[in-house]
Amino acid sequence: MTVAPTLPGAVTVRVPAKVNLELRVGPRRPDGFHALATVYQAVSLHDEVSVARWDEWQVVAAGAYADRIPTDGDNLAVRAARLVADRWDVDECLSIRIDKDIPVAGGMAGGSADAAAALVACDQLWGLGLDRDELAELAATLGSDVPFILSGGNAMGSGRGEQLAPVLARGTFHWVFAISDTGLSTPEVYAECDRLRERDGIDVPEPQVSSELMAALRSGDPALLGAALHNDLEPAAFSLRPQLRELRDAGVEFGALGGIVSGSGPTVAFLTESHEASLDLSVSLAASDLCRDLRRAKGPVHGAHVVATPRHAD
Ligand code: C5P
C-alpha cells in the first residue's frame, strides 16, 4: 500500500458509496444517456479525499483499492478540483490524497464519490462558500450520480440520475457487498442492456419507481425492501459476467432478504435482517469461495462532508 501522508493545512472530506435500491432504465436519449428512475441509498463504505495547496497538480493514492485509480488528469477528483479552480479563477495547484475504500468500477459510485469529495474540499480550502445548488450543478457536469453522493441519505433520481427528489424513509439497513476482482465498464453495461432489449424485442417504457419500493422504504421493514429491490441493468451485468448470477443466487440461498447487482456492477449487494445476519451471511459467502472480497455496511449515511480527523491521520 502507498504511504501517503496528509499535508499540513489539508482539508479532508469523507464520502460514501451508493447502492441503487431500484434502477429502472428507460430508452437511450439522443445525448447517449438513458432516462432513469432510481432510488439511491448512501452506504457506509467511505473514501477520504484530502486537498492541500501544492506547487503542481498531484494525486497520491492510498487504501484498499489505491492501485486501481488513475493518478493523472483523468482522475475524477482532479477533474472536479480543476472545474472549481477554472470557474472561480483560482490559480493554484493541489496535492490530492485519495484514501480509497470504495471499490473501483464496482457500480458503487467510487469515482463519483471522489469527485463529490473534491468539490466539497475545494470549496472549503478556497473559502468559496458555495451553496448546495451551486455544488449540485457542478456535480452534475462531472457524472450522473455525483449530485446524489453530495447529498447522501436516500433519494430518488430522475433525468440521467442527476435530478434528485427526497423520499420518505425510516430505519437503518444492513448490507453485505460482494466485490469482484475486476470491474465492469458502465458504458459497456448500458450498451449490453440496449443490445439485449433489441435482440429480445423488448418495448422500453418511460422508467418509473415502483410503489412497492417506496412503501418498503416508508415502513423501514428490511424484508419488504429486500423483496422490492430491482435493477434493470442486472440482465446485462449477468450477460457480461455470468458468474454474478450464481453469486446472487447463493447469497439469497444463504439467507439474504434480497440480492441485487449494484448499479452497473459487478458488485453484488445483499440486504440482511440485522447486523448479526450480515455477519452470518459474510461467513457463508466467504466459505462458498464465490467471492473473496466481502464488505459489510449500513445505510443510509450522510453524503460528502468535511472531517476534523482523517481516518489515517499521520
Ligand atoms: O454520468 P456518468 O459519467 O456516470 O456515466 C457514465 C456512462 O454511463 C455514460 O457515458 C453512459 O454511457 C452511461 N450512462 C447512461 N445513462 C445514464 C447514466 C450513465 O447511458 N443515465
Coordinates of N, CA and C in Angstrom, one line a residue, residues 23-246:
L23 N -33.4 0.5 -9.9 CA -32.8 1.2 -11.0 C -33.6 0.8 -12.3
R24 N -34.5 1.7 -12.7 CA -35.3 1.5 -13.9 C -34.7 2.3 -15.0
V25 N -34.3 1.6 -16.1 CA -33.6 2.2 -17.2 C -34.6 2.4 -18.4
G26 N -34.8 3.6 -18.8 CA -35.7 3.9 -19.9 C -34.9 3.8 -21.2
P27 N -35.5 4.4 -22.3 CA -34.9 4.4 -23.6 C -33.6 5.3 -23.6
R28 N -32.7 4.9 -24.5 CA -31.5 5.7 -24.7 C -31.9 7.1 -25.3
R29 N -31.4 8.2 -24.7 CA -31.7 9.5 -25.2 C -30.8 9.9 -26.3
P30 N -31.2 11.0 -27.1 CA -30.3 11.5 -28.2 C -28.9 11.8 -27.7
D31 N -28.7 12.2 -26.4 CA -27.4 12.5 -26.0 C -26.5 11.3 -25.5
G32 N -27.1 10.1 -25.7 CA -26.4 8.9 -25.4 C -26.7 8.3 -24.0
F33 N -27.2 9.2 -23.1 CA -27.5 8.7 -21.8 C -28.9 8.1 -21.8
H34 N -29.2 7.3 -20.8 CA -30.5 6.7 -20.7 C -31.3 7.4 -19.6
A35 N -32.6 7.5 -19.9 CA -33.5 8.1 -18.9 C -33.6 7.1 -17.8
L36 N -33.5 7.6 -16.6 CA -33.5 6.7 -15.4 C -34.6 7.1 -14.4
A37 N -35.1 6.1 -13.7 CA -35.9 6.4 -12.5 C -35.2 5.5 -11.4
T38 N -34.6 6.1 -10.4 CA -33.8 5.2 -9.5 C -34.0 5.7 -8.1
V39 N -33.8 4.8 -7.1 CA -33.7 5.2 -5.7 C -32.4 4.9 -5.2
Y40 N -31.7 5.9 -4.8 CA -30.3 5.7 -4.2 C -30.3 5.6 -2.7
Q41 N -29.4 4.8 -2.2 CA -29.1 4.8 -0.8 C -27.6 4.9 -0.6
A42 N -27.2 5.9 0.2 CA -25.7 6.0 0.6 C -25.4 5.0 1.6
V43 N -24.2 4.3 1.5 CA -23.9 3.3 2.4 C -22.5 3.5 3.0
S44 N -22.2 2.8 4.1 CA -21.0 3.2 4.9 C -19.7 2.5 4.4
L45 N -19.5 2.5 3.1 CA -18.1 2.3 2.6 C -17.7 3.7 2.2
H46 N -16.5 4.1 2.8 CA -16.1 5.5 2.6 C -14.7 5.7 1.9
D47 N -14.6 6.6 1.0 CA -13.3 7.2 0.6 C -13.1 8.4 1.5
E48 N -11.8 8.8 1.6 CA -11.5 10.1 2.1 C -10.6 10.8 1.1
V49 N -10.9 12.0 0.9 CA -10.1 12.8 -0.1 C -9.6 14.1 0.6
S50 N -8.3 14.2 0.6 CA -7.7 15.4 1.3 C -7.0 16.3 0.2
V51 N -7.3 17.6 0.3 CA -6.7 18.5 -0.7 C -5.8 19.5 0.1
A52 N -4.7 19.8 -0.5 CA -3.8 20.8 0.1 C -3.1 21.6 -1.0
R53 N -2.7 22.9 -0.8 CA -2.0 23.6 -1.8 C -0.7 23.0 -2.0
W54 N -0.2 23.0 -3.3 CA 1.0 22.3 -3.7 C 1.5 23.0 -4.9
D55 N 2.8 22.8 -5.3 CA 3.4 23.6 -6.4 C 3.1 23.0 -7.8
E56 N 2.4 21.8 -7.8 CA 2.0 21.3 -9.1 C 0.8 20.3 -8.8
W57 N 0.0 19.9 -9.8 CA -1.1 19.0 -9.6 C -0.5 17.6 -9.3
Q58 N -1.0 17.0 -8.2 CA -0.5 15.7 -7.8 C -1.6 14.9 -7.2
V59 N -1.7 13.6 -7.5 CA -2.6 12.7 -6.9 C -1.8 11.6 -6.2
V60 N -2.1 11.4 -4.9 CA -1.5 10.3 -4.1 C -2.6 9.4 -3.7
A61 N -2.4 8.1 -4.0 CA -3.5 7.2 -3.6 C -3.1 6.3 -2.5
A62 N -4.0 6.0 -1.6 CA -3.7 5.0 -0.5 C -5.0 4.2 -0.3
G63 N -4.9 3.2 0.5 CA -6.1 2.4 0.9 C -6.3 1.2 0.0
A64 N -7.4 0.5 0.3 CA -7.6 -0.9 -0.3 C -7.5 -1.0 -1.8
Y65 N -8.0 0.1 -2.5 CA -8.0 0.0 -3.9 C -7.2 1.0 -4.6
A66 N -6.1 1.4 -3.9 CA -5.2 2.5 -4.4 C -4.6 2.3 -5.7
D67 N -4.3 1.0 -6.0 CA -3.6 0.7 -7.2 C -4.5 0.7 -8.4
R68 N -5.8 0.9 -8.2 CA -6.7 0.8 -9.4 C -7.2 2.2 -9.9
I69 N -6.7 3.3 -9.3 CA -7.2 4.6 -9.8 C -6.2 5.3 -10.6
P70 N -6.6 6.1 -11.6 CA -5.6 6.9 -12.3 C -5.1 8.0 -11.4
T71 N -3.8 8.4 -11.6 CA -3.3 9.5 -10.8 C -2.9 10.7 -11.7
D72 N -3.5 10.7 -12.9 CA -3.2 11.8 -13.8 C -4.5 12.6 -13.9
G73 N -4.6 13.5 -15.0 CA -5.7 14.4 -15.1 C -7.1 13.7 -15.3
D74 N -7.0 12.3 -15.6 CA -8.3 11.6 -15.8 C -9.0 11.3 -14.5
N75 N -8.2 11.4 -13.4 CA -8.8 11.2 -12.1 C -10.0 12.1 -11.8
L76 N -11.1 11.6 -11.4 CA -12.3 12.4 -11.3 C -12.2 13.5 -10.2
A77 N -11.4 13.2 -9.2 CA -11.2 14.2 -8.1 C -10.4 15.4 -8.7
V78 N -9.4 15.1 -9.6 CA -8.6 16.2 -10.2 C -9.5 17.0 -11.1
R79 N -10.4 16.3 -11.9 CA -11.3 17.0 -12.8 C -12.2 17.9 -12.0
A80 N -12.7 17.4 -10.9 CA -13.6 18.2 -10.1 C -12.9 19.4 -9.5
A81 N -11.7 19.3 -9.0 CA -10.9 20.4 -8.5 C -10.6 21.4 -9.5
R82 N -10.2 20.9 -10.7 CA -9.9 21.9 -11.8 C -11.1 22.6 -12.3
L83 N -12.2 21.9 -12.3 CA -13.5 22.6 -12.6 C -13.8 23.8 -11.7
V84 N -13.6 23.5 -10.4 CA -13.8 24.6 -9.4 C -12.8 25.7 -9.6
A85 N -11.5 25.3 -9.8 CA -10.5 26.3 -10.0 C -10.7 27.2 -11.2
D86 N -11.2 26.6 -12.3 CA -11.4 27.3 -13.6 C -12.6 28.3 -13.4
R87 N -13.7 27.7 -12.8 CA -14.9 28.5 -12.6 C -14.7 29.7 -11.7
W88 N -13.9 29.6 -10.7 CA -13.7 30.7 -9.7 C -12.3 31.4 -9.8
D89 N -11.7 31.1 -11.0 CA -10.4 31.8 -11.2 C -9.4 31.6 -10.1
V90 N -9.3 30.4 -9.6 CA -8.3 30.1 -8.6 C -7.0 29.6 -9.3
D91 N -5.9 30.4 -9.1 CA -4.7 30.0 -9.8 C -3.7 29.2 -8.9
E92 N -4.2 28.1 -8.5 CA -3.4 27.3 -7.5 C -3.4 25.8 -7.9
C93 N -2.3 25.1 -7.6 CA -2.3 23.6 -7.8 C -2.5 22.9 -6.5
L94 N -3.0 21.7 -6.6 CA -3.3 21.0 -5.4 C -2.6 19.6 -5.3
S95 N -2.3 19.2 -4.2 CA -2.0 17.8 -3.9 C -3.2 17.1 -3.4
I96 N -3.7 16.1 -4.1 CA -4.9 15.4 -3.7 C -4.6 14.0 -3.2
R97 N -4.9 13.7 -2.0 CA -4.7 12.4 -1.5 C -6.0 11.7 -1.4
I98 N -6.1 10.5 -2.0 CA -7.3 9.7 -2.0 C -7.1 8.4 -1.2
D99 N -7.8 8.3 -0.2 CA -7.8 7.1 0.6 C -9.0 6.2 0.2
K100 N -8.7 5.2 -0.6 CA -9.7 4.5 -1.4 C -10.2 3.3 -0.8
D101 N -11.4 3.3 -0.3 CA -12.0 2.1 0.3 C -13.3 1.7 -0.4
I102 N -13.7 2.5 -1.4 CA -14.9 2.1 -2.2 C -14.3 1.4 -3.5
P103 N -14.9 0.3 -3.8 CA -14.4 -0.5 -5.0 C -14.4 0.4 -6.2
V104 N -13.4 0.2 -7.1 CA -13.3 0.9 -8.3 C -14.0 0.2 -9.5
A105 N -14.8 0.9 -10.3 CA -15.6 0.3 -11.4 C -16.4 -0.8 -10.8
G106 N -17.1 -0.6 -9.6 CA -17.8 -1.7 -9.0 C -19.3 -1.4 -9.0
G107 N -19.8 -0.3 -9.6 CA -21.2 0.0 -9.5 C -21.6 0.7 -8.2
M108 N -20.7 1.2 -7.5 CA -21.0 1.8 -6.2 C -20.6 3.3 -6.2
A109 N -20.4 3.9 -7.3 CA -20.1 5.3 -7.5 C -18.7 5.7 -6.9
G110 N -17.7 4.8 -7.0 CA -16.4 5.1 -6.4 C -15.7 6.3 -7.0
G111 N -15.8 6.4 -8.3 CA -15.2 7.6 -9.0 C -16.0 8.8 -8.7
S112 N -17.3 8.7 -8.7 CA -18.2 9.9 -8.4 C -18.0 10.4 -7.0
A113 N -17.7 9.4 -6.1 CA -17.5 9.8 -4.7 C -16.3 10.7 -4.6
D114 N -15.2 10.4 -5.3 CA -14.0 11.2 -5.2 C -14.2 12.6 -5.8
A115 N -15.0 12.6 -6.9 CA -15.4 13.9 -7.5 C -16.2 14.8 -6.5
A116 N -17.2 14.2 -5.9 CA -18.0 14.9 -4.9 C -17.2 15.4 -3.8
A117 N -16.3 14.5 -3.3 CA -15.5 14.9 -2.1 C -14.6 16.1 -2.5
A118 N -14.0 16.0 -3.7 CA -13.1 17.1 -4.1 C -13.8 18.4 -4.2
L119 N -15.1 18.4 -4.7 CA -15.8 19.6 -4.8 C -16.0 20.3 -3.4
V120 N -16.4 19.4 -2.4 CA -16.6 19.9 -1.1 C -15.3 20.4 -0.5
A121 N -14.2 19.7 -0.7 CA -12.9 20.0 -0.1 C -12.4 21.3 -0.7
C122 N -12.5 21.5 -2.0 CA -12.0 22.7 -2.7 C -12.8 23.9 -2.2
D123 N -14.1 23.7 -2.1 CA -15.0 24.8 -1.6 C -14.5 25.3 -0.2
Q124 N -14.2 24.4 0.6 CA -13.7 24.7 2.0 C -12.3 25.3 1.9
L125 N -11.4 24.7 1.2 CA -10.0 25.1 1.2 C -9.9 26.5 0.6
W126 N -10.6 26.8 -0.4 CA -10.5 28.1 -1.1 C -11.6 29.1 -0.5
G127 N -12.3 28.7 0.5 CA -13.3 29.6 1.1 C -14.3 30.2 0.2
L128 N -14.8 29.4 -0.7 CA -15.7 29.9 -1.7 C -17.2 30.1 -1.2
G129 N -17.5 29.3 -0.2 CA -18.9 29.4 0.3 C -20.0 29.0 -0.6
L130 N -19.7 28.0 -1.4 CA -20.8 27.6 -2.4 C -22.0 27.0 -1.7
D131 N -23.2 27.2 -2.2 CA -24.3 26.6 -1.6 C -24.6 25.3 -2.2
R132 N -25.6 24.6 -1.7 CA -25.9 23.2 -2.1 C -26.2 23.2 -3.6
D133 N -27.0 24.2 -4.1 CA -27.4 24.2 -5.5 C -26.2 24.4 -6.4
E134 N -25.3 25.3 -6.0 CA -24.1 25.5 -6.9 C -23.2 24.2 -6.9
L135 N -23.1 23.6 -5.8 CA -22.3 22.3 -5.7 C -23.0 21.3 -6.6
A136 N -24.3 21.2 -6.5 CA -25.0 20.2 -7.2 C -24.9 20.4 -8.7
E137 N -24.9 21.6 -9.1 CA -24.8 22.0 -10.6 C -23.4 21.5 -11.1
L138 N -22.4 21.8 -10.3 CA -21.0 21.4 -10.7 C -21.0 19.9 -10.7
A139 N -21.6 19.3 -9.7 CA -21.6 17.8 -9.6 C -22.2 17.1 -10.8
A140 N -23.3 17.7 -11.3 CA -24.0 17.0 -12.4 C -23.1 17.0 -13.7
T141 N -22.2 18.0 -13.8 CA -21.4 18.1 -15.0 C -20.3 17.0 -14.9
L142 N -20.0 16.5 -13.7 CA -19.0 15.5 -13.5 C -19.4 14.1 -13.6
G143 N -20.7 13.8 -13.4 CA -21.2 12.5 -13.5 C -22.7 12.4 -13.0
S144 N -23.4 11.4 -13.5 CA -24.8 11.4 -13.3 C -25.2 11.2 -11.8
D145 N -24.3 10.4 -11.1 CA -24.6 10.2 -9.6 C -23.8 11.0 -8.7
V146 N -23.0 12.0 -9.2 CA -22.3 12.8 -8.3 C -23.2 13.7 -7.4
P147 N -24.3 14.3 -7.9 CA -25.1 15.1 -7.1 C -25.7 14.2 -5.9
F148 N -26.0 13.0 -6.1 CA -26.5 12.2 -5.0 C -25.5 12.0 -4.0
I149 N -24.3 11.7 -4.4 CA -23.2 11.4 -3.4 C -22.9 12.6 -2.6
L150 N -23.1 13.8 -3.1 CA -23.0 15.0 -2.3 C -24.0 15.0 -1.2
S151 N -25.3 14.7 -1.5 CA -26.3 14.8 -0.5 C -26.5 13.6 0.4
G152 N -26.3 12.4 -0.1 CA -26.3 11.2 0.7 C -27.7 10.8 1.1
G153 N -27.9 10.0 2.2 CA -29.2 9.6 2.6 C -29.9 8.6 1.7
N154 N -31.2 8.8 1.5 CA -31.9 8.1 0.4 C -32.5 9.2 -0.5
A155 N -32.5 9.0 -1.8 CA -33.1 9.9 -2.7 C -33.6 9.3 -4.0
M156 N -34.5 9.9 -4.6 CA -35.0 9.4 -5.9 C -34.2 10.2 -7.0
G157 N -33.8 9.5 -8.0 CA -33.0 10.2 -9.1 C -33.8 10.0 -10.4
S158 N -33.9 11.1 -11.1 CA -34.5 11.0 -12.5 C -33.6 11.8 -13.5
G159 N -34.1 12.0 -14.7 CA -33.3 12.5 -15.7 C -32.3 11.4 -16.1
R160 N -31.0 11.7 -16.1 CA -30.0 10.7 -16.2 C -29.5 10.2 -14.9
G161 N -30.2 10.6 -13.8 CA -29.9 10.2 -12.4 C -29.4 11.4 -11.6
E162 N -29.3 12.5 -12.3 CA -28.7 13.7 -11.6 C -29.8 14.6 -10.9
Q163 N -31.1 14.4 -11.3 CA -32.1 15.2 -10.7 C -32.7 14.5 -9.5
L164 N -32.5 15.1 -8.3 CA -32.9 14.4 -7.1 C -34.2 14.9 -6.5
A165 N -34.9 14.0 -5.8 CA -36.0 14.3 -5.1 C -36.0 13.5 -3.8
P166 N -36.5 14.1 -2.7 CA -36.4 13.4 -1.4 C -37.4 12.2 -1.4
V167 N -37.1 11.2 -0.6 CA -38.0 10.1 -0.4 C -38.3 9.9 1.1
L168 N -39.5 9.5 1.4 CA -39.8 9.2 2.8 C -39.2 7.8 3.2
A169 N -38.4 7.8 4.2 CA -37.8 6.5 4.6 C -37.5 6.5 6.1
R170 N -37.6 5.3 6.6 CA -37.2 5.2 8.0 C -36.3 3.9 8.2
G171 N -35.5 3.9 9.2 CA -34.7 2.7 9.6 C -33.3 2.7 9.0
T172 N -32.6 1.8 9.5 CA -31.2 1.6 9.0 C -31.1 0.2 8.5
F173 N -30.5 0.0 7.3 CA -30.4 -1.3 6.7 C -29.0 -1.8 6.7
H174 N -28.9 -3.1 6.7 CA -27.6 -3.8 6.9 C -27.3 -4.6 5.6
W175 N -26.2 -4.3 5.0 CA -25.8 -4.8 3.7 C -24.5 -5.6 3.8
V176 N -24.5 -6.6 2.8 CA -23.2 -7.2 2.6 C -22.9 -7.0 1.1
F177 N -21.7 -6.5 0.8 CA -21.3 -6.3 -0.6 C -20.3 -7.3 -1.0
A178 N -20.5 -8.0 -2.1 CA -19.6 -9.0 -2.6 C -18.9 -8.3 -3.8
I179 N -17.6 -8.1 -3.6 CA -16.8 -7.2 -4.6 C -16.0 -8.1 -5.5
S180 N -16.0 -7.8 -6.8 CA -15.3 -8.6 -7.8 C -13.8 -8.1 -7.9
D181 N -13.0 -9.0 -8.3 CA -11.6 -8.6 -8.6 C -11.4 -7.6 -9.7
T182 N -12.2 -7.7 -10.7 CA -12.1 -6.8 -11.9 C -13.4 -6.1 -12.1
G183 N -13.4 -4.8 -12.5 CA -14.6 -4.0 -12.6 C -15.3 -4.3 -13.9
L184 N -16.4 -3.6 -14.0 CA -17.2 -3.6 -15.3 C -17.3 -2.2 -15.7
S185 N -17.2 -1.9 -17.1 CA -17.3 -0.6 -17.6 C -18.8 -0.2 -17.7
T186 N -19.2 0.9 -17.0 CA -20.6 1.4 -17.0 C -21.1 1.5 -18.5
P187 N -20.4 2.2 -19.4 CA -20.9 2.4 -20.8 C -21.2 1.0 -21.4
E188 N -20.3 0.0 -21.1 CA -20.4 -1.3 -21.7 C -21.7 -2.0 -21.2
V189 N -22.0 -1.8 -19.9 CA -23.1 -2.5 -19.3 C -24.4 -1.8 -19.9
Y190 N -24.4 -0.5 -20.1 CA -25.6 0.1 -20.7 C -25.8 -0.3 -22.1
A191 N -24.6 -0.5 -22.9 CA -24.7 -0.9 -24.3 C -25.2 -2.3 -24.3
E192 N -24.8 -3.2 -23.4 CA -25.3 -4.6 -23.4 C -26.8 -4.6 -23.0
C193 N -27.2 -3.7 -22.2 CA -28.7 -3.6 -21.9 C -29.5 -3.3 -23.1
D194 N -29.0 -2.3 -23.9 CA -29.6 -1.9 -25.2 C -29.6 -3.1 -26.1
R195 N -28.5 -3.8 -26.2 CA -28.4 -4.9 -27.2 C -29.4 -6.1 -26.8
L196 N -29.5 -6.4 -25.5 CA -30.4 -7.5 -25.1 C -31.8 -7.1 -25.4
R197 N -32.1 -5.8 -25.1 CA -33.5 -5.3 -25.3 C -33.9 -5.4 -26.8
E198 N -32.9 -5.0 -27.6 CA -33.2 -5.0 -29.1 C -33.3 -6.5 -29.6
R199 N -32.4 -7.3 -29.1 CA -32.4 -8.7 -29.5 C -33.8 -9.4 -29.1
D200 N -34.2 -9.0 -27.9 CA -35.5 -9.7 -27.4 C -36.7 -8.9 -27.8
G201 N -36.6 -7.8 -28.6 CA -37.7 -7.0 -29.0 C -38.5 -6.4 -27.8
I202 N -37.8 -6.0 -26.8 CA -38.5 -5.5 -25.6 C -38.8 -4.0 -25.8
D203 N -40.1 -3.7 -25.6 CA -40.5 -2.3 -25.6 C -40.1 -1.6 -24.3
V204 N -39.4 -0.5 -24.4 CA -38.9 0.1 -23.2 C -39.8 1.3 -22.8
P205 N -40.6 1.1 -21.7 CA -41.4 2.2 -21.3 C -40.6 3.3 -20.6
E206 N -41.3 4.5 -20.4 CA -40.6 5.5 -19.6 C -40.4 5.0 -18.2
P207 N -39.3 5.1 -17.6 CA -39.0 4.5 -16.3 C -39.7 5.1 -15.1
Q208 N -40.1 4.3 -14.2 CA -40.9 4.7 -13.0 C -40.5 3.9 -11.8
V209 N -40.3 4.5 -10.7 CA -40.0 3.8 -9.5 C -41.3 3.1 -9.0
S210 N -41.2 1.9 -8.5 CA -42.4 1.2 -8.1 C -42.9 1.6 -6.7
S211 N -44.3 1.5 -6.6 CA -44.9 1.9 -5.3 C -44.5 0.9 -4.2
E212 N -44.1 -0.4 -4.6 CA -43.7 -1.4 -3.6 C -42.4 -0.9 -2.9
L213 N -41.5 -0.4 -3.7 CA -40.2 0.1 -3.1 C -40.4 1.3 -2.2
M214 N -41.2 2.2 -2.7 CA -41.5 3.4 -1.8 C -42.2 3.0 -0.5
A215 N -43.1 2.0 -0.6 CA -43.8 1.6 0.6 C -42.8 0.9 1.6
A216 N -41.9 0.1 1.0 CA -40.9 -0.6 1.8 C -40.0 0.3 2.5
L217 N -39.6 1.4 1.8 CA -38.7 2.4 2.5 C -39.5 3.1 3.6
R218 N -40.7 3.4 3.3 CA -41.5 4.1 4.4 C -41.7 3.3 5.6
S219 N -41.8 2.0 5.4 CA -42.1 1.1 6.5 C -40.8 0.8 7.3
G220 N -39.7 0.9 6.7 CA -38.4 0.6 7.3 C -38.2 -0.9 7.5
D221 N -39.1 -1.7 6.9 CA -39.0 -3.2 7.1 C -38.1 -3.8 6.1
P222 N -36.9 -4.4 6.5 CA -35.9 -4.9 5.6 C -36.5 -6.0 4.7
A223 N -37.4 -6.8 5.2 CA -37.9 -7.9 4.4 C -38.7 -7.4 3.2
L224 N -39.5 -6.3 3.5 CA -40.2 -5.7 2.3 C -39.3 -5.1 1.3
L225 N -38.2 -4.4 1.9 CA -37.2 -3.8 1.0 C -36.5 -4.8 0.2
G226 N -36.1 -5.9 0.8 CA -35.4 -7.0 0.2 C -36.2 -7.5 -1.0
A227 N -37.5 -7.6 -0.8 CA -38.4 -8.2 -1.9 C -38.6 -7.2 -3.0
A228 N -38.4 -5.9 -2.7 CA -38.7 -4.8 -3.7 C -37.5 -4.4 -4.5
L229 N -36.3 -4.9 -4.1 CA -35.0 -4.5 -4.9 C -35.2 -4.8 -6.3
H230 N -34.7 -3.9 -7.2 CA -34.8 -4.2 -8.6 C -33.8 -3.4 -9.4
N231 N -33.2 -4.1 -10.4 CA -32.2 -3.4 -11.2 C -32.3 -3.8 -12.7
D232 N -32.7 -2.9 -13.5 CA -32.8 -3.2 -15.0 C -31.5 -3.5 -15.6
L233 N -30.4 -3.1 -15.0 CA -29.1 -3.4 -15.6 C -28.6 -4.8 -15.3
E234 N -29.3 -5.5 -14.4 CA -28.8 -6.8 -13.9 C -28.7 -7.8 -15.1
P235 N -29.7 -7.9 -16.0 CA -29.5 -8.9 -17.1 C -28.3 -8.6 -17.9
A236 N -28.0 -7.4 -18.1 CA -26.8 -7.0 -18.9 C -25.5 -7.4 -18.1
A237 N -25.5 -7.1 -16.8 CA -24.3 -7.5 -16.0 C -24.1 -9.0 -15.9
F238 N -25.3 -9.7 -15.8 CA -25.2 -11.2 -15.8 C -24.7 -11.7 -17.2
S239 N -25.1 -11.0 -18.3 CA -24.7 -11.5 -19.6 C -23.2 -11.3 -19.8
L240 N -22.7 -10.2 -19.3 CA -21.2 -9.9 -19.4 C -20.4 -10.8 -18.4
R241 N -21.0 -11.1 -17.3 CA -20.3 -11.8 -16.2 C -21.2 -12.8 -15.6
P242 N -21.4 -14.0 -16.3 CA -22.4 -15.0 -15.9 C -22.3 -15.5 -14.4
Q243 N -21.0 -15.5 -13.9 CA -20.8 -16.0 -12.5 C -21.5 -15.1 -11.5
L244 N -21.9 -13.9 -11.8 CA -22.6 -13.0 -10.9 C -23.9 -13.5 -10.5
R245 N -24.6 -14.2 -11.4 CA -25.9 -14.7 -11.1 C -25.8 -15.8 -10.1
E246 N -24.8 -16.6 -10.2 CA -24.5 -17.7 -9.2 C -24.3 -17.1 -7.8

